[in-house]
Coordinates of C-alpha atoms (C1' of nucleotides) in Angstrom, one line a residue:
Chain D
M1 CA 111.1 72.3 82.8
M2 CA 111.0 70.0 79.9
A3 CA 110.7 73.1 77.8
Q4 CA 113.9 74.5 79.3
W5 CA 115.8 71.4 78.3
R6 CA 114.5 71.5 74.8
Y7 CA 115.5 75.1 74.4
A8 CA 119.1 74.4 75.4
V9 CA 119.4 71.7 72.8
T10 CA 117.6 73.0 69.7
D11 CA 116.1 76.5 69.7
R12 CA 117.4 79.6 71.1
T13 CA 115.8 82.7 69.6
T14 CA 112.1 82.4 70.5
R15 CA 112.6 81.7 74.1
E16 CA 115.2 84.4 74.5
R17 CA 113.0 86.9 72.7
I18 CA 110.1 86.1 75.0
L19 CA 112.3 86.6 78.0
D20 CA 113.6 89.9 76.7
A21 CA 110.1 91.2 75.9
A22 CA 108.8 90.0 79.3
L23 CA 111.7 91.6 81.2
D24 CA 111.0 95.0 79.6
L25 CA 107.2 94.9 79.9
F26 CA 107.2 93.4 83.4
G27 CA 109.8 95.8 84.7
V28 CA 108.2 98.9 83.3
R29 CA 104.5 98.3 83.9
G30 CA 104.4 95.5 86.4
V31 CA 103.9 91.8 86.3
V32 CA 100.1 91.7 86.8
A33 CA 99.5 94.6 84.4
V34 CA 101.1 92.7 81.5
S35 CA 99.3 89.8 79.9
L36 CA 100.8 86.8 78.2
D37 CA 99.0 87.9 75.1
E38 CA 100.8 91.3 75.1
I39 CA 104.2 89.7 75.5
A40 CA 103.4 87.3 72.6
R41 CA 102.4 90.2 70.4
H42 CA 105.6 92.0 71.1
V43 CA 107.5 88.9 70.1
G44 CA 105.4 88.3 67.0
V45 CA 104.0 85.0 68.2
R46 CA 100.8 83.6 69.7
K47 CA 100.1 83.5 73.4
Q48 CA 100.1 79.7 73.3
T49 CA 103.7 79.7 72.1
V50 CA 104.7 81.6 75.2
L51 CA 102.9 78.9 77.2
Y52 CA 104.8 76.3 75.3
W53 CA 108.1 77.6 76.4
F54 CA 107.0 78.5 79.9
D55 CA 104.4 76.2 81.7
S56 CA 102.7 79.2 83.2
K57 CA 102.9 82.9 83.8
E58 CA 104.6 82.2 87.1
A59 CA 107.2 80.1 85.4
L60 CA 107.8 82.9 83.0
V61 CA 108.3 85.4 85.8
D62 CA 110.8 83.0 87.4
G63 CA 112.7 82.9 84.1
V64 CA 112.8 86.6 83.9
L65 CA 114.0 86.9 87.6
D66 CA 116.8 84.5 86.8
K67 CA 117.8 86.6 83.9
V68 CA 117.7 89.8 85.9
A69 CA 119.8 88.4 88.7
A70 CA 122.3 86.9 86.2
E71 CA 122.7 90.1 84.3
L72 CA 123.3 92.1 87.5
V73 CA 125.9 89.6 88.8
I74 CA 127.8 89.8 85.5
V75 CA 127.7 93.6 85.4
I76 CA 128.8 94.0 89.0
D77 CA 131.5 91.4 88.8
A78 CA 133.0 93.1 85.8
A79 CA 132.9 96.4 87.5
V80 CA 134.6 95.1 90.6
R81 CA 137.3 93.4 88.6
A82 CA 138.1 96.5 86.5
A83 CA 137.9 99.0 89.4
P84 CA 140.9 100.7 91.0
D85 CA 142.0 99.6 94.4
D86 CA 140.9 102.7 96.3
P87 CA 137.7 101.8 98.1
L88 CA 135.9 105.0 97.3
D89 CA 136.7 104.7 93.7
R90 CA 135.7 101.1 93.7
I91 CA 132.3 101.8 95.3
D92 CA 131.8 104.5 92.7
A93 CA 132.6 102.1 89.9
V94 CA 130.0 99.6 91.2
V95 CA 127.4 102.3 91.5
R96 CA 128.2 103.5 88.0
A97 CA 128.0 99.9 86.7
V98 CA 124.5 99.4 88.2
F99 CA 123.3 102.7 86.9
R100 CA 124.3 102.2 83.3
P101 CA 122.1 99.2 82.4
A102 CA 119.3 100.6 84.6
V103 CA 119.0 103.5 82.2
R104 CA 119.3 101.4 79.1
R105 CA 116.8 98.9 80.3
P106 CA 114.4 100.5 82.8
G107 CA 112.9 97.0 83.4
L108 CA 116.0 95.7 85.0
L109 CA 115.7 97.4 88.4
G110 CA 112.0 98.0 87.9
L111 CA 111.4 94.3 88.3
V112 CA 113.6 94.1 91.3
R113 CA 111.5 96.8 92.8
E114 CA 108.4 94.8 92.3
V115 CA 109.6 92.0 94.4
S116 CA 107.2 92.9 97.2
R117 CA 104.3 92.5 94.9
L118 CA 105.1 89.0 93.7
S119 CA 104.0 85.8 95.3
Q120 CA 105.9 84.8 98.4
G121 CA 107.8 82.1 96.6
Q122 CA 108.9 84.4 93.8
A123 CA 109.9 87.1 96.2
D124 CA 112.0 84.6 98.2
R125 CA 113.6 83.3 95.0
L126 CA 114.6 86.8 93.9
A127 CA 115.8 87.8 97.4
E128 CA 117.9 84.7 97.4
R129 CA 119.7 85.9 94.2
I130 CA 120.0 89.6 95.3
A131 CA 121.1 88.9 98.8
P132 CA 124.6 87.5 97.8
L133 CA 125.3 90.7 95.9
I134 CA 124.5 92.8 99.0
D135 CA 126.4 90.4 101.2
R136 CA 129.5 90.8 99.1
A137 CA 129.2 94.6 99.5
V138 CA 128.8 94.2 103.2
A139 CA 131.9 92.0 103.4
Y140 CA 133.9 94.4 101.3
L141 CA 132.8 97.4 103.3
G142 CA 133.6 95.6 106.5
D143 CA 137.1 94.7 105.3
E144 CA 138.0 98.2 104.2
M145 CA 136.7 99.6 107.5
A146 CA 138.8 97.1 109.5
A147 CA 141.8 98.2 107.4
G148 CA 141.1 101.8 108.2
R149 CA 140.5 102.7 104.6
L150 CA 136.9 103.6 105.2
R151 CA 135.3 105.4 108.1
A152 CA 134.0 102.9 110.7
G153 CA 130.3 102.1 110.7
D154 CA 127.8 99.4 110.3
P155 CA 128.5 97.9 106.8
R156 CA 125.2 96.1 106.7
L157 CA 123.2 99.3 107.2
I158 CA 125.3 101.2 104.7
A159 CA 124.9 98.5 102.1
A160 CA 121.1 98.4 102.7
L161 CA 121.0 102.2 102.4
G162 CA 122.9 102.1 99.2
Y163 CA 120.7 99.4 97.7
A164 CA 117.5 101.3 98.6
T165 CA 118.9 104.5 97.2
I166 CA 119.9 103.0 93.9
T167 CA 116.6 101.2 93.3
G168 CA 114.8 104.3 94.4
I169 CA 116.5 106.5 91.9
A170 CA 116.3 104.0 89.1
T171 CA 112.6 103.5 89.5
E172 CA 111.2 106.8 90.5
P173 CA 112.0 109.0 87.5
E174 CA 108.5 110.4 87.1
V175 CA 108.3 112.3 90.4
L176 CA 111.9 113.4 90.2
R177 CA 111.1 114.8 86.8
A178 CA 108.4 116.8 88.3
V179 CA 111.0 118.8 90.3
G180 CA 112.9 119.7 87.2
W181 CA 115.2 116.7 87.0
T182 CA 115.6 114.9 83.7
A183 CA 115.8 111.2 83.3
D184 CA 118.3 111.3 80.4
A185 CA 121.9 110.3 80.7
A186 CA 123.0 113.7 81.9
G187 CA 120.4 113.9 84.6
L188 CA 121.2 110.5 85.8
R189 CA 124.9 111.2 85.8
S190 CA 124.4 114.3 87.9
L191 CA 122.4 112.4 90.4
R192 CA 125.0 109.7 90.5
D193 CA 127.7 112.3 91.0
E194 CA 125.8 113.7 93.9
L195 CA 125.5 110.2 95.4
R196 CA 129.2 109.7 95.0
A197 CA 129.9 113.0 96.8
F198 CA 127.6 111.8 99.6
L199 CA 129.4 108.5 99.9
R200 CA 132.7 110.2 99.9
A201 CA 131.8 112.6 102.6
A202 CA 130.2 109.9 104.7
L203 CA 132.7 107.1 104.2
Q204 CA 136.0 108.8 103.8
A205 CA 138.4 107.5 106.5
Chain W
M1 CA 81.7 114.2 91.0
M2 CA 78.1 114.1 92.0
A3 CA 79.0 111.4 94.4
Q4 CA 81.6 113.5 96.0
W5 CA 79.1 116.2 96.7
R6 CA 76.6 113.8 98.2
Y7 CA 79.2 112.4 100.5
A8 CA 80.1 115.8 101.9
V9 CA 76.5 116.5 102.7
T10 CA 75.2 113.3 104.1
D11 CA 77.4 110.3 104.5
R12 CA 80.9 110.0 105.7
T13 CA 81.8 106.5 106.7
T14 CA 81.4 104.4 103.6
R15 CA 83.3 106.6 101.3
E16 CA 86.1 107.0 103.9
R17 CA 86.3 103.3 104.5
I18 CA 86.5 102.6 100.8
L19 CA 89.4 105.1 100.5
D20 CA 91.1 103.5 103.5
A21 CA 90.9 100.0 102.2
A22 CA 91.9 101.0 98.7
L23 CA 94.9 102.9 100.0
D24 CA 96.2 99.9 101.9
L25 CA 95.5 97.4 99.2
F26 CA 96.7 99.5 96.3
G27 CA 99.8 100.5 98.1
V28 CA 100.9 97.1 99.1
R29 CA 99.9 95.0 96.2
G30 CA 99.6 97.5 93.3
V31 CA 96.6 99.1 91.6
V32 CA 96.1 96.7 88.8
A33 CA 96.5 93.7 91.1
V34 CA 93.6 94.8 93.3
S35 CA 90.0 94.5 92.0
L36 CA 87.1 96.6 93.0
D37 CA 85.5 93.5 94.3
E38 CA 88.3 92.8 96.7
I39 CA 88.2 96.4 98.0
A40 CA 84.4 96.1 98.5
R41 CA 84.8 92.8 100.4
H42 CA 87.3 94.4 102.7
V43 CA 84.8 97.2 103.4
G44 CA 81.9 94.8 103.8
V45 CA 80.0 96.1 100.9
R46 CA 79.2 95.2 97.3
K47 CA 81.4 96.2 94.4
Q48 CA 78.6 98.3 93.0
T49 CA 78.6 100.4 96.1
V50 CA 82.2 101.3 95.4
L51 CA 81.2 102.3 91.9
Y52 CA 78.4 104.4 93.3
W53 CA 80.9 106.5 95.3
F54 CA 83.5 106.5 92.6
D55 CA 82.5 106.7 89.0
S56 CA 85.3 104.3 87.9
K57 CA 88.3 102.5 89.2
E58 CA 90.4 105.4 87.9
A59 CA 88.4 107.9 89.9
L60 CA 89.0 105.8 93.0
V61 CA 92.7 105.8 92.3
D62 CA 92.5 109.6 92.0
G63 CA 90.7 109.8 95.3
V64 CA 93.4 107.7 97.0
L65 CA 96.2 109.8 95.5
D66 CA 94.5 112.9 96.9
K67 CA 94.3 111.2 100.3
V68 CA 98.0 110.2 100.2
A69 CA 99.2 113.6 99.2
A70 CA 97.1 115.3 101.8
E71 CA 98.3 113.0 104.6
L72 CA 101.9 113.5 103.6
V73 CA 101.5 117.3 103.6
I74 CA 100.0 117.3 107.0
V75 CA 102.6 115.0 108.5
I76 CA 105.5 117.0 107.0
D77 CA 104.0 120.4 107.9
A78 CA 103.6 119.4 111.5
A79 CA 107.1 118.1 111.6
V80 CA 108.6 121.2 110.2
R81 CA 106.7 123.4 112.5
A82 CA 107.7 121.5 115.6
A83 CA 111.3 121.0 114.6
P84 CA 114.2 122.8 116.2
D85 CA 116.0 125.6 114.3
D86 CA 119.2 123.8 113.5
P87 CA 119.0 122.7 109.8
L88 CA 120.4 119.2 110.4
D89 CA 118.0 118.5 113.3
R90 CA 115.2 119.9 111.1
I91 CA 116.0 117.6 108.2
D92 CA 116.2 114.7 110.6
A93 CA 112.8 115.6 112.0
V94 CA 111.2 115.5 108.5
V95 CA 112.8 112.2 107.6
R96 CA 111.6 110.8 110.9
A97 CA 108.1 112.2 110.3
V98 CA 107.9 110.6 106.8
F99 CA 109.2 107.3 108.1
R100 CA 106.7 106.9 111.0
P101 CA 103.5 106.7 108.9
A102 CA 105.3 104.7 106.3
V103 CA 105.8 101.9 108.8
R104 CA 102.3 102.1 110.2
R105 CA 100.8 102.1 106.7
P106 CA 103.0 100.5 104.1
G107 CA 100.6 101.6 101.4
L108 CA 101.3 105.2 101.9
L109 CA 104.7 105.4 100.2
G110 CA 104.0 102.1 98.3
L111 CA 101.4 103.9 96.2
V112 CA 103.8 106.9 95.6
R113 CA 106.3 104.4 94.3
E114 CA 103.8 103.0 91.8
V115 CA 103.4 106.4 90.1
S116 CA 105.3 105.2 87.1
R117 CA 102.9 102.4 86.5
L118 CA 99.8 104.5 86.6
S119 CA 98.2 106.1 83.6
Q120 CA 99.9 109.3 82.3
G121 CA 97.2 111.5 83.7
Q122 CA 97.3 109.9 87.1
A123 CA 101.1 110.0 87.2
D124 CA 101.0 113.7 86.4
R125 CA 98.4 114.4 89.0
L126 CA 100.4 112.7 91.7
A127 CA 103.6 114.3 90.6
E128 CA 101.8 117.7 90.9
R129 CA 101.1 117.0 94.5
I130 CA 104.4 115.6 95.5
A131 CA 106.5 118.2 93.6
P132 CA 105.6 121.1 96.0
L133 CA 106.8 119.0 98.9
I134 CA 110.2 118.5 97.2
D135 CA 110.2 122.1 96.1
R136 CA 109.9 123.2 99.6
A137 CA 112.8 121.0 100.6
V138 CA 114.9 122.4 97.8
A139 CA 114.1 126.0 98.8
Y140 CA 114.9 125.3 102.4
L141 CA 118.2 123.6 101.6
G142 CA 119.1 126.5 99.3
D143 CA 118.4 129.0 102.0
E144 CA 120.4 127.2 104.6
M145 CA 123.3 126.8 102.2
A146 CA 123.3 130.5 101.4
A147 CA 123.3 131.3 105.1
G148 CA 126.3 129.0 105.5
R149 CA 124.5 126.7 107.8
L150 CA 124.8 123.7 105.4
R151 CA 127.6 122.8 103.2
A152 CA 127.2 124.2 99.7
G153 CA 125.9 121.9 97.0
D154 CA 123.0 121.5 94.5
P155 CA 119.9 121.5 96.7
R156 CA 117.8 120.1 93.9
L157 CA 119.9 117.0 93.6
I158 CA 120.2 116.5 97.3
A159 CA 116.4 116.7 97.7
A160 CA 115.9 114.2 94.8
L161 CA 118.4 111.9 96.3
G162 CA 116.7 112.1 99.7
Y163 CA 113.3 111.5 98.1
A164 CA 114.5 108.4 96.2
T165 CA 116.3 107.0 99.3
I166 CA 113.3 107.4 101.5
T167 CA 110.8 105.8 99.1
G168 CA 113.4 103.1 98.3
I169 CA 113.7 102.1 102.0
A170 CA 110.1 102.3 102.7
T171 CA 109.1 100.1 99.8
E172 CA 111.9 97.6 99.5
P173 CA 111.7 95.7 102.8
E174 CA 111.7 92.2 101.3
V175 CA 115.2 92.3 99.8
L176 CA 116.6 94.3 102.7
R177 CA 115.2 91.6 105.0
A178 CA 117.1 89.0 102.9
V179 CA 120.4 90.5 104.1
G180 CA 119.4 90.2 107.7
W181 CA 117.6 93.5 108.2
T182 CA 114.3 93.4 110.0
A183 CA 111.4 95.6 108.9
D184 CA 110.1 96.2 112.4
A185 CA 110.3 99.5 114.2
A186 CA 113.9 98.8 115.5
G187 CA 115.2 97.9 112.1
L188 CA 113.7 101.0 110.5
R189 CA 115.0 103.1 113.3
S190 CA 118.5 101.9 112.7
L191 CA 118.3 102.5 109.0
R192 CA 117.0 106.0 109.6
D193 CA 119.8 106.7 112.0
E194 CA 122.3 105.6 109.4
L195 CA 120.6 107.9 106.9
R196 CA 120.9 110.7 109.4
A197 CA 124.6 110.1 110.0
F198 CA 125.0 110.2 106.2
L199 CA 123.2 113.4 105.9
R200 CA 125.2 115.0 108.7
A201 CA 128.5 113.9 107.3
A202 CA 127.6 115.2 103.8
L203 CA 125.7 118.4 104.7
Q204 CA 127.4 119.7 107.8
A205 CA 128.8 123.2 107.1
Chain B
dA1 C1' 50.4 109.1 103.8
dT2 C1' 53.0 109.9 100.1
dC3 C1' 56.8 111.7 97.6
dT4 C1' 61.6 112.4 97.0
dC5 C1' 66.1 111.6 97.7
dT6 C1' 70.1 108.8 99.4
dC7 C1' 72.3 104.6 99.4
dT8 C1' 73.0 99.7 98.8
dC9 C1' 71.5 95.9 96.6
dT10 C1' 70.5 91.9 92.7
dA11 C1' 71.0 90.8 88.1
dC12 C1' 73.5 91.3 84.0
dC13 C1' 77.2 92.2 80.3
dA14 C1' 81.1 92.3 77.1
dA15 C1' 86.0 91.9 77.3
dT16 C1' 90.0 89.9 78.9
dT17 C1' 92.6 86.8 81.7
dG18 C1' 95.6 82.4 82.2
dG19 C1' 95.3 77.9 80.6
dT20 C1' 94.0 73.3 77.8
dA21 C1' 93.3 70.2 73.7
dG22 C1' 94.8 69.0 69.8
dA23 C1' 95.7 69.7 64.6
dC24 C1' 99.2 70.9 61.3
dG25 C1' 103.8 71.6 58.8
dA26 C1' 108.7 71.2 59.3
dT27 C1' 113.0 68.6 60.9
dT28 C1' 115.5 65.0 62.4
dC29 C1' 116.6 60.3 62.8
dG30 C1' 116.5 55.3 61.9
Chain H
dC1 C1' 111.1 56.4 53.0
dG2 C1' 108.6 56.3 57.4
dA3 C1' 108.2 57.7 62.1
dA4 C1' 108.8 60.5 65.7
dT5 C1' 109.6 64.8 67.6
dC6 C1' 109.5 69.8 67.8
dG7 C1' 107.4 74.4 67.4
dT8 C1' 103.6 77.0 66.3
dC9 C1' 99.1 77.4 65.3
dT10 C1' 93.5 77.4 65.7
dA11 C1' 89.8 76.6 68.7
dC12 C1' 88.0 76.6 73.2
dC13 C1' 87.1 77.3 78.2
dA14 C1' 86.0 78.9 83.0
dA15 C1' 86.9 82.6 85.8
dT16 C1' 87.4 87.3 86.7
dT17 C1' 87.5 92.1 85.3
dG18 C1' 85.4 96.9 85.2
dG19 C1' 81.0 98.7 84.3
dT20 C1' 75.6 99.3 83.5
dA21 C1' 70.5 99.1 84.6
dG22 C1' 67.5 99.4 87.7
dA23 C1' 64.9 97.6 92.0
dG24 C1' 64.0 98.6 96.6
dA25 C1' 64.9 99.8 101.6
dG26 C1' 65.0 103.7 104.6
dA27 C1' 64.7 108.6 106.2
dG28 C1' 62.9 113.4 105.8
dA29 C1' 59.9 116.7 104.2
dT30 C1' 55.4 118.2 102.8

DNA sequence: ATCTCTCTCTACCAATTGGTAGACGATTCG
DNA sequence: CGAATCGTCTACCAATTGGTAGAGAGAGAT
């Protein structure tokens, strides 16, 4: 709390680097599996320096969750703004926008996935930040359905299904690889294309 | 190894109870977050008894993975056998069959989801057991497509998409709840129905 | 009755965990 | 220049982790 204020005024790199390392490590291997010491080692600093910037491990997790949510909001906002007007194209653009950083930084959605394993307070806080994103999707789908540009249905369920599918794909590469799928950019693109075809077939007015 | 043999001959309850408790705890909270001591406490036994039946924590995880894979195979086999001949109905029956135990025992798919966090050897071993299930789905989809009873497409991608979606739904209830979805039987049923409608729209010949 | 084997227990252990206390240089500010 | 503050460090700590050694209760077999 005090530390956060200090950071904003004076330093910038150490705290940011801790957050970056923690996001990657937490997201890929899980929060409980990664020790403060390992994060510190990745940053090139001592564990106590991490505890200087974040009062506790839980505070660090909170900081990382903030970062994840903020990054997702930025990515999605940009995609929506740049997307064409056609609803199917627009949905596709958002899916594509979420996928791209998910490949570059596996921890991004990996951490979202771990929400159910965090403490209740942390899970609630993350849900609070993800929910508006899904709510926006629900509102958008509802509008387009009302306008007759998408096939009628329950927008809430469709948004939930899409969310579950995206996080499922982004965080389950090992098993998918076992059936001959590759986690590289091409493999992800083909899966995304398949998802788009599904959405088109199911949502086309 | 020796212990497994002993169990088969003489005892049955303690080892089974350890596996049951470990499946639930590992699946819900994660393997690294659950200590042998906690599992032992749930079973009503000392930690060293757990280490008597399983040489190490890793061996216990292996045992649980075996159990998960075996249960999934049984459930899916039964569903396939009892399902009607129509491919869409049959797909629906399998989805339904996987969902049912996933609600009753959240740990079942929760542990599958954690495959990426396990050691390489364990991840490979689990993938080996899940892959045949997906392979069967791929073969089935391919056959029905060739027979013209399902819309043509890449069965491998469709199976991967379905797998990712199911595990995503079954293991992400917290965030979904934040958008007004309930994780009870009714909520899950509605989501499953939506998934079925999607599959029908996308796969209908 | 004793011997053997199965199973669970008590008693430890080294390593690692998140976290505290406080010393030490470097900067900034009066 | 002196003082305060900031950022990182060394030095600890209690608790918990997975794991080992071995005692001892109970049942069956000889």
